[in-house]
């Protein structure tokens, strides 16, 4: 139509006057979830894999494609609405979201990685300051990304709440960086099975990590995935559960950046690509200190507290590890240190020094290494 043609005549460009220059920085964050410098970074990052399509079809520029995709990720509305907002037809939005999502998903191994040896110490410090939980290198949980009913094997995607979804496993650090993800399982699959079938589980079972990963009671209690007490029978166990909850809240705060993950009108494979794209964008945004938008509706909360455990909670090796940690919580309580004082001393003098000053005996125990 003439209306669409007129809007195409004013192309989107990160260097021109539309749309980036017409918005304030706050408006850019609301509409695209990124600022001007961040969008320019994404354009340069994705240009090698997107520009060939532009040259072949004389279609949308790389800048156009990224802005259209970001607009969809940010608002999650119908393709037609995004197209009307951005001045393109519905089919173009569909193609752009598909192509940009595939390209971003292909970068997941570049932007999502588990802490290396030289990063573990910092991860432990951050979790200790966050929740007073020692020796922690990550928090794990699953979130359900709701989708439309698939055309094939529809029943496999119905979760415990009766909705169609993809069950996505995420591991994050205390700074909200996603360090591991599994994006492929239907919503009917239990969280613990996703962990058990993952490459992360096989790797950490073979080579036990120097630290623990916090999970809720749906996960197995092993030496490295650490779950809370189902029932806290003593004050020390209650103290452990409180610290566990405070530290694990990092994974609960991941939701909220991309509204499209509330509900995806897409088949499972495309939904997985969009989810992976949002994971990559989340890590880019977090590392670049891009703020979260307070007005965004949060997706469905992570985890399901009523989900029955798929593993026995009394596995001996995991219980022994947790009991050792609880004994050290008793030590901290007996010495009467306040959380703020412990954190301050640890920051200024180092963890090993403070522990050694308290007791040489317990500083040598492998379950209390910060």
PDB file of C-alpha atoms in Angstrom, residues 8 17 23 25 43 59 75 140 154 171-172 174 191 194 199 239 243 273-274 337 349 356 366:
ATOM      1  CA  UNK A   8       9.982   2.084   3.724  1.00  0.00           C
ATOM      2  CA  UNK A  17      17.861  10.068  12.334  1.00  0.00           C
ATOM      3  CA  UNK A  23      14.374   8.275  20.957  1.00  0.00           C
ATOM      4  CA  UNK A  25      18.153   6.495  25.849  1.00  0.00           C
ATOM      5  CA  UNK A  43      25.102  -4.857  14.281  1.00  0.00           C
ATOM      6  CA  UNK A  59      15.959  -6.630   1.183  1.00  0.00           C
ATOM      7  CA  UNK A  75       7.426  -6.768  23.310  1.00  0.00           C
ATOM      8  CA  UNK A 140      20.307 -24.035  38.647  1.00  0.00           C
ATOM      9  CA  UNK A 154       1.319 -32.138  21.119  1.00  0.00           C
ATOM     10  CA  UNK A 171      22.579 -22.195  35.375  1.00  0.00           C
ATOM     11  CA  UNK A 172      23.699 -18.711  36.358  1.00  0.00           C
ATOM     12  CA  UNK A 174      25.676 -14.411  41.251  1.00  0.00           C
ATOM     13  CA  UNK A 191      13.591 -30.783  35.764  1.00  0.00           C
ATOM     14  CA  UNK A 194      16.798 -32.601  32.020  1.00  0.00           C
ATOM     15  CA  UNK A 199      26.278 -32.679  29.087  1.00  0.00           C
ATOM     16  CA  UNK A 239      19.917 -21.186  58.746  1.00  0.00           C
ATOM     17  CA  UNK A 243      21.330 -18.931  53.057  1.00  0.00           C
ATOM     18  CA  UNK A 273      15.960 -20.759  18.590  1.00  0.00           C
ATOM     19  CA  UNK A 274      14.211 -17.637  19.886  1.00  0.00           C
ATOM     20  CA  UNK A 337      29.685 -13.022  63.366  1.00  0.00           C
ATOM     21  CA  UNK A 349      41.741  -9.721  54.314  1.00  0.00           C
ATOM     22  CA  UNK A 356      42.409 -19.537  59.514  1.00  0.00           C
ATOM     23  CA  UNK A 366      37.179 -29.275  51.556  1.00  0.00           C
TER      24      UNK A 366
END
